[in-house]
Short mmCIF file of C-alpha atoms in Angstrom, two decimals:
data_model
loop_
_atom_site.label_atom_id
_atom_site.label_comp_id
_atom_site.label_asym_id
_atom_site.label_seq_id
_atom_site.Cartn_x
_atom_site.Cartn_y
_atom_site.Cartn_z
CA MET A 1 63.54 149.00 81.82
CA ALA A 2 66.09 147.42 79.51
CA ALA A 3 69.64 148.21 80.47
CA GLN A 4 71.89 149.54 77.78
CA MET A 5 74.91 147.68 76.54
CA THR A 6 77.99 149.45 77.81
CA ASP A 7 81.66 148.98 77.13
CA ALA A 8 81.85 146.90 80.26
CA HIS A 9 79.40 144.46 78.75
CA ARG A 10 81.34 144.42 75.51
CA ARG A 11 84.62 143.81 77.28
CA PHE A 12 83.11 140.99 79.27
CA LEU A 13 81.69 139.44 76.14
CA GLN A 14 84.96 139.73 74.24
CA VAL A 15 86.93 138.05 77.02
CA LEU A 16 84.38 135.30 77.25
CA MET A 17 84.43 134.81 73.48
CA SER A 18 88.18 134.48 73.37
CA LYS A 19 88.23 132.02 76.26
CA GLY A 20 85.18 130.07 75.18
CA ILE A 21 84.27 129.02 78.70
CA THR A 22 85.05 130.42 82.09
CA GLU A 23 84.41 129.26 85.63
CA GLY A 24 81.92 130.99 87.93
CA SER A 25 84.35 132.73 90.25
CA GLU A 26 86.47 133.83 87.30
CA ALA A 27 83.36 135.25 85.68
CA ARG A 28 82.60 137.25 88.79
CA LYS A 29 86.14 138.60 88.88
CA LEU A 30 85.86 139.51 85.24
CA HIS A 31 82.57 141.27 85.85
CA HIS A 32 84.22 143.34 88.55
CA HIS A 33 87.22 144.12 86.36
CA CYS A 34 85.12 145.17 83.38
CA CYS A 35 82.90 147.43 85.43
CA GLU A 36 85.91 149.07 87.05
CA THR A 37 87.82 149.55 83.82
CA ASP A 38 84.92 151.11 81.98
CA LYS A 39 83.53 152.94 84.97
CA VAL A 40 80.17 151.29 84.97
CA TYR A 41 78.01 150.77 88.01
CA TYR A 42 78.95 147.50 89.69
CA ALA A 43 77.03 145.39 92.14
CA HIS A 44 78.61 142.09 93.03
CA ASP A 45 75.42 140.08 92.99
CA LYS A 46 74.17 141.42 89.68
CA LEU A 47 76.18 139.19 87.40
CA ASP A 48 73.11 137.45 86.08
CA ASP A 49 71.45 140.73 85.17
CA PHE A 50 74.67 141.84 83.53
CA ILE A 51 74.70 138.68 81.47
CA SER A 52 71.06 138.90 80.52
CA THR A 53 71.66 142.40 79.14
CA ILE A 54 74.35 140.93 76.95
CA ASN A 55 72.08 138.06 75.94
CA ARG A 56 69.31 140.39 74.91
CA HIS A 57 71.66 142.00 72.43
CA LEU A 58 73.05 138.69 71.28
CA GLN A 59 69.70 137.14 70.64
CA PRO A 60 69.19 138.46 67.08
CA LEU A 61 72.60 136.98 66.28
CA PHE A 62 71.61 133.57 67.61
CA MET A 63 74.31 133.62 70.25
CA GLN A 64 73.99 133.31 73.98
CA VAL A 65 76.01 133.36 77.17
CA ARG A 66 74.84 130.25 78.89
CA LYS A 67 75.45 128.88 82.34
CA GLY A 68 76.09 125.22 82.93
CA MET A 69 77.52 122.84 85.48
CA SER A 70 80.78 120.97 85.15
CA GLU A 71 80.34 117.22 85.54
CA GLU A 72 83.66 116.90 87.33
CA ASP A 73 83.36 119.33 90.22
CA GLY A 74 79.82 120.63 90.04
CA ARG A 75 80.91 124.24 89.65
CA ALA A 76 79.04 126.67 87.47
CA HIS A 77 80.63 127.72 84.21
CA TYR A 78 79.69 130.35 81.66
CA ALA A 79 80.16 129.80 77.95
CA VAL A 80 79.32 131.63 74.74
CA VAL A 81 77.28 129.31 72.59
CA ASN A 82 75.74 129.26 69.19
CA LEU A 83 72.02 128.70 68.79
CA ALA A 84 71.51 128.47 65.05
CA GLU A 85 71.98 125.49 62.78
CA THR A 86 71.96 126.84 59.25
CA GLU A 87 73.89 126.49 56.02
CA ILE A 88 75.98 129.46 57.05
CA THR A 89 76.95 128.03 60.41
CA LYS A 90 78.02 124.88 58.60
CA MET A 91 80.35 126.90 56.41
CA ALA A 92 81.83 129.03 59.14
CA SER A 93 83.10 126.16 61.23
CA ASP A 94 86.75 126.05 62.32
CA TYR A 95 87.13 122.45 61.30
CA THR A 96 87.10 120.54 58.05
CA GLU A 97 84.31 118.15 57.16
CA ILE A 98 86.37 115.11 57.91
CA GLU A 99 87.46 116.46 61.30
CA LEU A 100 83.85 117.11 62.14
CA GLU A 101 82.96 113.59 61.12
CA LEU A 102 85.59 112.28 63.48
CA PHE A 103 84.17 114.49 66.20
CA ARG A 104 80.66 113.23 65.59
CA LYS A 105 81.81 109.63 65.78
CA THR A 106 83.75 110.39 68.94
CA MET A 107 80.64 111.93 70.40
CA ASP A 108 78.71 108.77 69.49
CA LEU A 109 81.25 106.65 71.31
CA ILE A 110 81.25 108.85 74.37
CA ILE A 111 77.51 109.02 74.70
CA LEU A 112 76.95 105.34 74.04
CA SER A 113 79.59 104.35 76.53
CA GLU A 114 78.75 103.34 80.07
CA ASN A 115 80.91 105.81 81.89
CA GLY A 116 80.97 108.69 79.44
CA PHE A 117 84.54 108.09 78.30
CA ALA A 118 85.92 106.82 75.02
CA SER A 119 89.40 105.39 74.92
CA SER A 120 91.84 106.93 72.51
CA THR A 121 92.41 103.52 70.93
CA ASP A 122 88.75 103.22 70.02
CA ILE A 123 88.66 106.70 68.58
CA LEU A 124 91.78 106.16 66.52
CA ASN A 125 90.31 102.96 65.16
CA LEU A 126 87.38 105.01 63.92
CA ALA A 127 89.74 106.97 61.73
CA ASP A 128 89.73 104.15 59.21
CA LYS A 129 85.97 104.05 58.92
CA LEU A 130 85.26 107.65 58.06
CA LYS A 131 82.98 108.09 55.10
CA THR A 132 84.45 111.16 53.47
CA LYS A 133 88.07 110.11 53.39
CA LYS A 134 90.37 107.90 55.38
CA MET A 135 92.37 109.63 58.04
CA LYS A 136 95.76 108.46 59.15
CA LYS A 137 96.13 107.69 62.82
CA LYS A 138 98.76 110.39 63.27
CA GLU A 139 96.39 112.93 61.78
CA ALA A 140 93.58 111.75 63.99
CA GLU A 141 95.77 112.15 67.05
CA GLN A 142 96.55 115.71 65.99
CA VAL A 143 92.90 116.48 65.47
CA LEU A 144 92.04 115.14 68.90
CA LYS A 145 94.73 117.35 70.37
CA VAL A 146 93.21 120.36 68.66
CA PHE A 147 89.79 119.47 70.01
CA VAL A 148 91.21 119.31 73.50
CA GLU A 149 92.95 122.66 73.10
CA ASP A 150 89.78 124.27 71.82
CA LYS A 151 87.93 122.81 74.78
CA TRP A 152 85.50 120.59 72.96
CA LEU A 153 86.94 117.40 74.41
CA SER A 154 88.80 116.80 77.62
CA GLU A 155 91.32 114.05 78.13
CA LYS A 156 92.05 112.01 81.20
CA ASN A 157 94.31 108.96 81.36
CA GLY A 158 94.13 108.35 77.65
CA GLU A 159 90.35 108.56 77.58
CA TYR A 160 88.28 111.35 76.13
CA THR A 161 85.02 112.84 77.24
CA LEU A 162 83.05 115.92 76.28
CA HIS A 163 84.33 119.15 77.78
CA THR A 164 81.91 121.21 79.85
CA ARG A 165 81.91 123.78 77.06
CA CYS A 166 80.75 121.17 74.58
CA ILE A 167 78.05 119.89 76.90
CA ILE A 168 76.74 123.39 77.53
CA GLU A 169 76.53 124.13 73.81
CA MET A 170 75.41 120.75 72.54
CA GLU A 171 73.04 119.67 75.27
CA GLN A 172 69.88 120.15 73.26
CA TYR A 173 71.41 118.60 70.20
CA ILE A 174 72.44 115.53 72.15
CA LEU A 175 69.12 115.16 73.90
CA SER A 176 67.21 115.32 70.65
CA ASN A 177 69.54 113.22 68.53
CA TYR A 178 70.35 110.55 71.06
CA GLN A 179 66.93 110.41 72.62
CA ASP A 180 66.93 106.87 73.87
CA VAL A 181 70.56 106.60 74.70
CA ALA A 182 71.50 109.85 76.37
CA ARG A 183 70.99 109.88 80.08
CA LYS A 184 69.41 112.60 82.15
CA CYS A 185 70.39 113.26 85.71
CA ASN A 186 67.59 112.35 88.08
CA ILE A 187 68.36 115.32 90.35
CA CYS A 188 68.99 118.28 88.08
CA ARG A 189 67.22 116.91 84.99
CA SER A 190 69.92 117.96 82.56
CA LEU A 191 72.09 115.85 80.29
CA ALA A 192 74.49 113.52 82.09
CA VAL A 193 77.43 112.32 80.02
CA GLN A 194 79.35 110.97 82.98
CA SER A 195 77.00 109.50 85.52
CA GLN A 196 76.49 106.94 88.18
CA VAL A 197 73.71 104.52 87.49
CA CYS A 198 71.51 102.67 89.94
CA GLU A 199 71.89 98.96 89.40
CA SER A 200 68.32 98.04 90.06
CA CYS A 201 66.24 100.74 88.44
CA GLY A 202 68.69 102.27 86.00
CA ILE A 203 68.37 105.96 86.78
CA GLY A 204 71.46 108.09 86.39
CA MET A 205 72.88 110.98 88.34
CA HIS A 206 75.79 113.34 87.94
CA LEU A 207 78.66 112.68 90.30
CA PRO A 208 78.46 116.09 91.96
CA CYS A 209 74.69 115.69 92.19
CA VAL A 210 75.19 112.32 93.85
CA ARG A 211 77.55 113.87 96.35
CA LYS A 212 75.15 116.66 97.19
CA TYR A 213 72.17 114.35 97.47
CA PHE A 214 73.79 111.81 99.71
CA LYS A 215 75.61 114.29 101.88
CA ALA A 216 72.69 114.58 104.23
CA GLN A 217 71.82 110.90 104.28
CA THR A 218 73.31 108.30 106.57
CA GLU A 219 72.67 105.49 104.20
CA PRO A 220 72.84 106.18 100.50
CA ARG A 221 69.65 104.97 98.90
CA CYS A 222 68.44 105.42 95.37
CA PRO A 223 65.86 108.21 95.21
CA LYS A 224 63.60 106.25 92.90
CA CYS A 225 63.67 102.61 93.91
CA ASN A 226 65.12 103.01 97.41
CA GLU A 227 67.66 100.25 96.88
CA PHE A 228 71.07 100.64 98.44
CA TRP A 229 73.29 102.83 96.24
CA SER A 230 76.11 100.56 95.19
CA CYS A 231 78.53 102.92 93.46
CA ASP A 232 81.27 104.70 95.35
CA ILE A 233 80.03 108.10 96.30
CA PRO A 234 82.63 110.68 95.38
CA GLY A 235 84.08 112.65 98.22
CA MET A 236 82.70 110.49 100.95
CA SER A 237 84.47 107.63 102.67
CA ARG A 238 82.18 104.69 103.22
CA MET A 239 82.21 103.55 106.80
CA SER A 240 80.09 100.60 107.59
CA SER A 241 80.60 100.67 111.31
CA GLN A 242 80.90 103.59 113.63
CA SER A 243 84.34 104.81 114.45
CA PRO A 244 85.47 104.22 118.01
CA MET B 1 106.74 161.87 37.86
CA LEU B 2 108.39 159.49 40.28
CA SER B 3 109.54 161.92 42.89
CA SER B 4 107.57 161.74 46.08
CA LYS B 5 106.86 165.43 45.94
CA SER B 6 105.01 165.47 42.65
CA ASN B 7 101.40 164.53 42.26
CA ARG B 8 101.77 164.03 38.55
CA LEU B 9 101.01 160.30 38.66
CA THR B 10 97.77 160.81 40.53
CA GLU B 11 96.75 163.55 38.10
CA ALA B 12 97.45 161.29 35.16
CA LEU B 13 95.29 158.57 36.71
CA GLU B 14 92.45 160.97 37.29
CA GLU B 15 92.66 162.17 33.69
CA ALA B 16 92.54 158.60 32.46
CA ASN B 17 89.53 157.99 34.66
CA LYS B 18 87.73 160.93 33.08
CA LEU B 19 88.59 159.87 29.59
CA PHE B 20 87.27 156.41 30.27
CA GLU B 21 83.75 157.81 30.60
CA LYS B 22 83.75 158.53 26.90
CA VAL B 23 85.07 155.17 25.88
CA CYS B 24 82.75 153.09 23.74
CA ARG B 25 84.99 150.78 21.78
CA ALA B 26 86.97 147.78 22.88
CA ARG B 27 90.24 149.14 21.51
CA GLU B 28 89.95 152.25 23.65
CA ALA B 29 89.26 150.16 26.72
CA ALA B 30 92.32 148.08 25.93
CA LEU B 31 94.39 151.23 25.71
CA ASP B 32 93.04 152.31 29.09
CA ALA B 33 93.99 148.98 30.58
CA GLN B 34 97.46 149.32 29.13
CA PHE B 35 97.80 152.72 30.70
CA LEU B 36 96.75 151.38 34.08
CA VAL B 37 99.39 148.68 33.91
CA LEU B 38 101.99 151.31 33.12
CA ALA B 39 100.75 153.56 35.88
CA SER B 40 100.84 150.80 38.49
CA ASN B 41 104.40 149.90 37.51
CA LEU B 42 105.36 153.55 37.91
CA GLY B 43 103.60 153.56 41.24
CA LYS B 44 105.58 150.58 42.38
CA GLU B 45 108.82 152.30 41.44
CA LYS B 46 107.69 155.36 43.33
CA ALA B 47 106.96 153.28 46.41
CA ASN B 48 110.33 151.59 46.24
CA GLU B 49 112.05 154.91 46.16
CA LEU B 50 110.09 156.00 49.16
CA HIS B 51 111.20 152.95 51.10
CA SER B 52 114.88 153.66 50.68
CA GLU B 53 114.47 157.00 52.41
CA MET B 54 113.38 155.37 55.67
CA THR B 55 115.62 153.42 57.95
CA SER B 56 115.20 149.79 57.14
CA PHE B 57 113.68 147.36 59.61
CA ASP B 58 116.21 145.15 61.35
CA ALA B 59 114.57 142.04 62.69
CA ALA B 60 117.41 141.05 65.00
CA THR B 61 117.51 144.39 66.80
CA PHE B 62 113.75 144.36 67.15
CA ALA B 63 113.89 140.90 68.72
CA GLU B 64 116.49 142.05 71.22
CA ASP B 65 114.42 145.07 72.19
CA LEU B 66 111.37 142.88 72.56
CA LEU B 67 113.21 140.53 74.90
CA THR B 68 114.37 143.47 76.97
CA LEU B 69 110.80 144.66 77.23
CA MET B 70 109.80 141.21 78.41
CA GLY B 71 112.37 141.48 81.16
CA ILE B 72 114.79 138.78 80.12
CA ASN B 73 117.25 137.61 82.70
CA ARG B 74 120.56 137.40 80.90
CA ILE B 75 122.69 135.36 83.26
CA GLU B 76 125.81 133.62 82.11
CA VAL B 77 125.17 129.94 81.58
CA GLU B 78 128.33 127.94 82.24
CA GLU B 79 127.76 124.30 81.53
CA ASN B 80 125.41 123.88 78.67
CA ASP B 81 124.99 126.29 75.82
CA SER B 82 121.49 125.15 75.04
CA GLU B 83 119.92 128.34 76.41
CA PRO B 84 122.10 131.08 74.95
CA GLY B 85 119.76 133.94 75.67
CA GLY B 86 118.85 133.62 79.28
CA PHE B 87 115.49 133.09 80.94
CA LEU B 88 112.20 134.85 80.45
CA PRO B 89 110.03 135.67 83.46
CA ARG B 90 106.60 134.09 83.66
CA ASP B 91 104.61 137.12 82.63
CA ALA B 92 106.84 137.98 79.68
CA TRP B 93 104.27 137.32 76.97
CA GLN B 94 101.61 139.00 79.06
CA LYS B 95 103.66 142.20 78.95
CA VAL B 96 104.02 142.03 75.20
CA GLY B 97 100.28 141.47 74.92
CA GLU B 98 99.47 144.46 77.07
CA GLU B 99 101.78 146.66 75.04
CA ALA B 100 100.41 145.43 71.74
CA LEU B 101 96.86 145.94 73.01
CA LYS B 102 97.26 149.66 72.54
CA TYR B 103 97.85 149.37 68.82
CA PHE B 104 95.39 146.72 67.72
CA ARG B 105 91.63 146.78 68.04
CA ARG B 106 90.78 143.27 67.02
CA ALA B 107 87.70 141.63 68.42
CA PRO B 108 87.87 137.91 69.15
CA THR B 109 86.20 135.55 66.71
CA PHE B 110 83.30 133.37 67.56
CA HIS B 111 84.05 129.67 67.82
CA TYR B 112 81.28 127.17 68.17
CA MET B 113 80.46 123.56 67.57
CA LEU B 114 76.69 123.48 67.34
CA GLY B 115 75.58 123.98 63.77
CA SER B 116 78.91 122.89 62.29
CA PHE B 117 77.26 119.78 61.02
CA LYS B 118 73.79 118.68 60.14
CA SER B 119 71.90 116.75 62.74
CA ASP B 120 72.25 113.09 62.03
CA PRO B 121 69.14 110.94 62.27
CA PRO B 122 68.79 109.71 65.82
CA VAL B 123 71.23 107.00 66.73
CA ALA B 124 69.37 103.75 66.39
CA LYS B 125 71.50 101.75 68.79
CA GLN B 126 69.47 99.80 71.25
CA ARG B 127 69.76 100.98 74.77
CA ILE B 128 71.69 98.48 76.78
CA GLU B 129 69.49 96.83 79.37
CA ARG B 130 70.24 98.64 82.57
CA GLN B 131 67.79 97.01 84.86
CA LYS B 132 69.38 93.70 85.71
CA LYS B 133 73.07 94.27 85.38
CA ALA B 134 74.81 90.96 85.72
CA SER B 135 78.45 90.54 86.57
CA LYS B 136 78.93 91.61 82.99
CA GLY B 137 79.52 94.99 84.48
CA GLU B 138 82.75 93.95 86.15
CA ALA B 139 84.15 92.21 83.15
CA LYS B 140 83.87 95.35 81.08
CA GLN B 141 86.30 97.25 83.28
CA MET B 142 89.40 96.40 81.40
CA MET B 143 92.21 98.81 80.91
CA PRO B 144 92.73 99.34 77.23
CA ALA B 145 96.25 98.03 76.85
CA GLN B 146 96.16 94.86 78.88
CA LEU B 147 96.61 91.57 77.13
CA ASN B 148 95.26 88.88 79.35
CA GLN B 149 95.87 86.03 77.05
CA MET B 150 97.30 86.05 73.63
CA GLU B 151 95.91 83.58 71.18
CA GLU B 152 98.22 81.56 69.06
CA SER B 153 98.79 83.75 66.08
CA HIS B 154 100.06 82.48 62.80
CA ASP B 155 103.49 83.95 63.39
CA GLU B 156 103.84 82.00 66.61
CA THR B 157 102.99 78.82 64.80
CA THR B 158 105.68 79.54 62.23
CA GLU B 159 108.27 80.13 64.91
CA LYS B 160 107.33 76.97 66.73
CA GLU B 161 107.54 75.00 63.52
CA VAL B 162 110.94 76.44 62.68
CA GLU B 163 112.19 75.51 66.10
CA ARG B 164 110.82 72.03 65.76
CA ILE B 165 112.51 71.54 62.41
CA LEU B 166 115.76 72.85 63.81
CA GLY B 167 115.44 70.27 66.52
CA ILE B 168 114.94 67.50 64.00
CA LEU B 169 117.91 68.64 61.94
CA ASN B 170 120.16 68.88 64.96
CA THR B 171 119.11 65.48 66.20
CA LEU B 172 119.94 63.92 62.85
CA PHE B 173 123.28 65.63 62.83
CA GLU B 174 124.05 64.81 66.39
CA ASN B 175 123.69 61.14 65.65
CA ASP B 176 125.72 61.27 62.51
CA PRO B 177 127.79 64.41 62.10
CA GLU B 178 129.75 63.11 59.15
CA THR B 179 127.10 62.49 56.57
CA PRO B 180 125.42 65.56 55.24
CA ILE B 181 121.76 65.26 54.50
CA SER B 182 120.41 65.74 51.08
CA PHE B 183 118.24 68.81 51.01
CA PHE B 184 115.52 67.07 49.13
CA ASP B 185 115.51 64.09 51.43
CA PHE B 186 115.06 66.49 54.29
CA VAL B 187 112.30 68.76 53.10
CA ILE B 188 110.26 66.61 50.78
CA ASP B 189 107.16 65.00 52.19
CA PRO B 190 106.06 62.35 49.69
CA ASN B 191 102.54 62.40 51.05
CA SER B 192 101.77 66.04 50.74
CA PHE B 193 102.96 68.71 48.33
CA ALA B 194 101.66 71.46 50.59
CA ARG B 195 103.65 70.22 53.53
CA THR B 196 106.76 70.04 51.36
CA VAL B 197 106.38 73.68 50.50
CA GLU B 198 105.85 74.53 54.14
CA ASN B 199 108.97 72.61 55.09
CA MET B 200 110.98 74.53 52.56
CA PHE B 201 109.57 77.76 53.95
CA HIS B 202 110.56 76.88 57.49
CA VAL B 203 114.02 75.70 56.45
CA SER B 204 114.58 79.06 54.76
CA PHE B 205 114.21 80.68 58.17
CA LEU B 206 116.90 78.47 59.59
CA ILE B 207 119.20 79.40 56.76
CA ARG B 208 118.45 83.07 57.16
CA ASP B 209 119.34 82.93 60.82
CA GLY B 210 122.53 81.02 60.11
CA LEU B 211 121.41 77.93 61.99
CA ALA B 212 121.64 75.75 58.92
CA GLU B 213 123.51 75.87 55.68
CA ILE B 214 122.90 74.65 52.17
CA ARG B 215 125.79 73.68 49.97
CA LEU B 216 126.27 71.85 46.75
CA ASP B 217 128.00 68.55 47.12
CA ASP B 218 130.31 66.88 44.63
CA ASP B 219 127.41 65.83 42.49
CA LYS B 220 126.10 69.38 42.46
CA LEU B 221 123.11 68.37 44.51
CA PRO B 222 122.09 70.53 47.46
CA ILE B 223 122.83 69.28 50.93
CA ILE B 224 121.80 70.80 54.21
CA GLU B 225 124.00 71.04 57.25
CA SER B 226 123.48 72.21 60.79
CA THR B 227 125.93 74.93 61.73
CA LYS B 228 125.80 73.92 65.36
CA PHE B 229 127.20 70.49 64.81
CA ARG B 230 129.64 71.43 62.16
CA ARG B 231 132.74 69.33 61.73
CA VAL B 232 135.57 70.60 63.87
CA GLY B 233 138.10 72.48 61.87
CA GLU B 234 135.88 74.42 59.59
CA GLU B 235 135.97 78.08 60.22
CA ASN B 236 132.90 79.84 61.23
CA ARG B 237 132.20 82.05 58.32
CA GLY B 238 130.82 85.39 59.32
CA PRO B 239 127.64 86.83 57.88
CA GLY B 240 129.63 88.22 54.99
CA ALA B 241 129.21 85.22 52.73
CA ARG B 242 125.48 85.48 52.26
CA LYS B 243 123.89 84.46 49.07
CA GLN B 244 120.25 84.59 48.18
CA VAL B 245 118.59 81.90 46.16
CA VAL B 246 115.01 81.58 45.05
CA MET B 247 113.84 78.03 44.76
CA SER B 248 110.75 77.02 42.97
CA LEU B 249 109.04 73.70 43.00
CA THR B 250 106.10 72.60 40.92
CA GLN B 251 104.02 69.57 41.59
CA GLU B 252 105.53 67.79 38.61
CA GLU B 253 109.04 68.45 39.85
CA TRP B 254 108.02 67.31 43.30
CA LYS B 255 106.75 63.99 41.96
CA GLU B 256 109.87 63.61 39.84
CA ILE B 257 112.14 64.17 42.79
CA ILE B 258 110.27 61.63 44.87
CA GLU B 259 110.73 59.07 42.11
CA VAL B 260 114.34 59.83 41.39
CA PHE B 261 115.54 60.02 44.96
CA GLU B 262 113.20 57.25 46.05
CA ILE B 263 111.90 59.18 48.99
CA ARG B 264 109.52 56.96 50.91
CA GLU B 265 108.82 58.90 54.03
CA ALA B 266 109.19 62.44 55.27
CA MET B 267 112.13 63.25 57.49
CA ILE B 268 110.16 66.13 58.95
CA SER B 269 107.15 64.69 60.63
CA PRO B 270 103.94 66.58 59.95
CA PRO B 271 103.08 69.17 62.59
CA PHE B 272 100.98 67.98 65.49
CA GLN B 273 97.48 69.04 64.62
CA SER B 274 94.86 66.46 65.31
CA THR B 275 92.27 66.69 62.62
CA GLU B 276 88.76 65.43 63.01
CA GLU B 277 88.95 63.41 59.83
CA GLU B 278 91.89 61.35 60.98
CA MET B 279 90.03 60.39 64.09
CA GLU B 280 86.94 59.51 62.17
CA THR B 281 88.47 57.17 59.66
CA GLU B 282 87.24 53.72 60.11
#
């Protein structure tokens, strides 16, 4: 019983395409708004069905509305992603070849780094080593700004990491191209760019996953090797003794 | 043919189109092309005439109307004239967007990153050993812009040398402010040509900064003077009287000067750099 694509679906898709990525609660509000505007049957818990109807129609175009988790706050986000890697997708990119090379090298730095961040100094130093053509530092700064605006990179304190939108779209690419280096979260089994790592056994976990996992435990212990978890657990104050 | 009421131009074009079916020679096709050029020029004229019948578009008035639509708050600004127009409310552009929405039916474009570039071969970097993380972990946590310790760069060495030479010059002058020192006596190191050149280089800094001066004495030989310990009575010439001189010195000239001026030892002692060889000499 395949549901038809209505104007509400199309409106939802168009908004999502223009934003690129949207947070879970925003997506639900949008769902409500679209169904109301186009007078389509609305049920507040049927967002996933709504989206899968859209996806069914997007499939022959190699596009998809995908759900992913933000590494900062653990909230669900929805993004429109591309699935195909062909000669045509290479041509239809928004960015020039040299900008894409800079992006690839930035991605290398971010994924190979310990904490998932690459400092802007390191990235700007890469600008000299590009193969296609040298890029001036001012230009590279501009390009980085554009990447942040388009939500492929996010910037914090002068350091850059991959935006949730980028992770949602590029997860498979990263896992297959950086097989040995990219880390997977021990809890949710998906790619972890920013992660906390156990010092003794080396497994990684997303920060929100860490928070959720250790919420119930009195003493944070690594799920694999059972050693004491040494990193600061986000959102929890560490009290060694009981409060009076 | 040009009046907006007549269809004559269109009829002529259609006739030409029909005639073109029968064309089989290049010359006829060229004639047809010529006609089309003529017809499009006439069409342009026709369009221009049409335009003058409408009221022209005034950009300034349109902008004012747009701002009014956005709900601009035109309050009088007393002190600074930097905001001549007033203030726009927060949803101003939203309102314009909603209004424009009715007239445009443009779908958003699809932006993506995956597939923009070919997959590179897997990154061959070795995975850093995670198991036994030594205190190496702590050391890595450096903020990008901190300089914990700066190594002696070459510039620093130059500055130190220049200061040292200034010290030597001033000491010599302090002891004997009357006699000026021959420039060659001062800079030449009879043991090393390279050091001589370095001395000249460092002295040029002193001259540039006005801490020393070179003049020609009565014999037209250059002498160097410290400006700090200048004889009382001479006026302090401002930076106006600056002259630039390029001095060159070859090894032959260097040897000649040593002979002629009978320079036995260097006035500027070599810089303090203990070399292994000097220690090793037996």
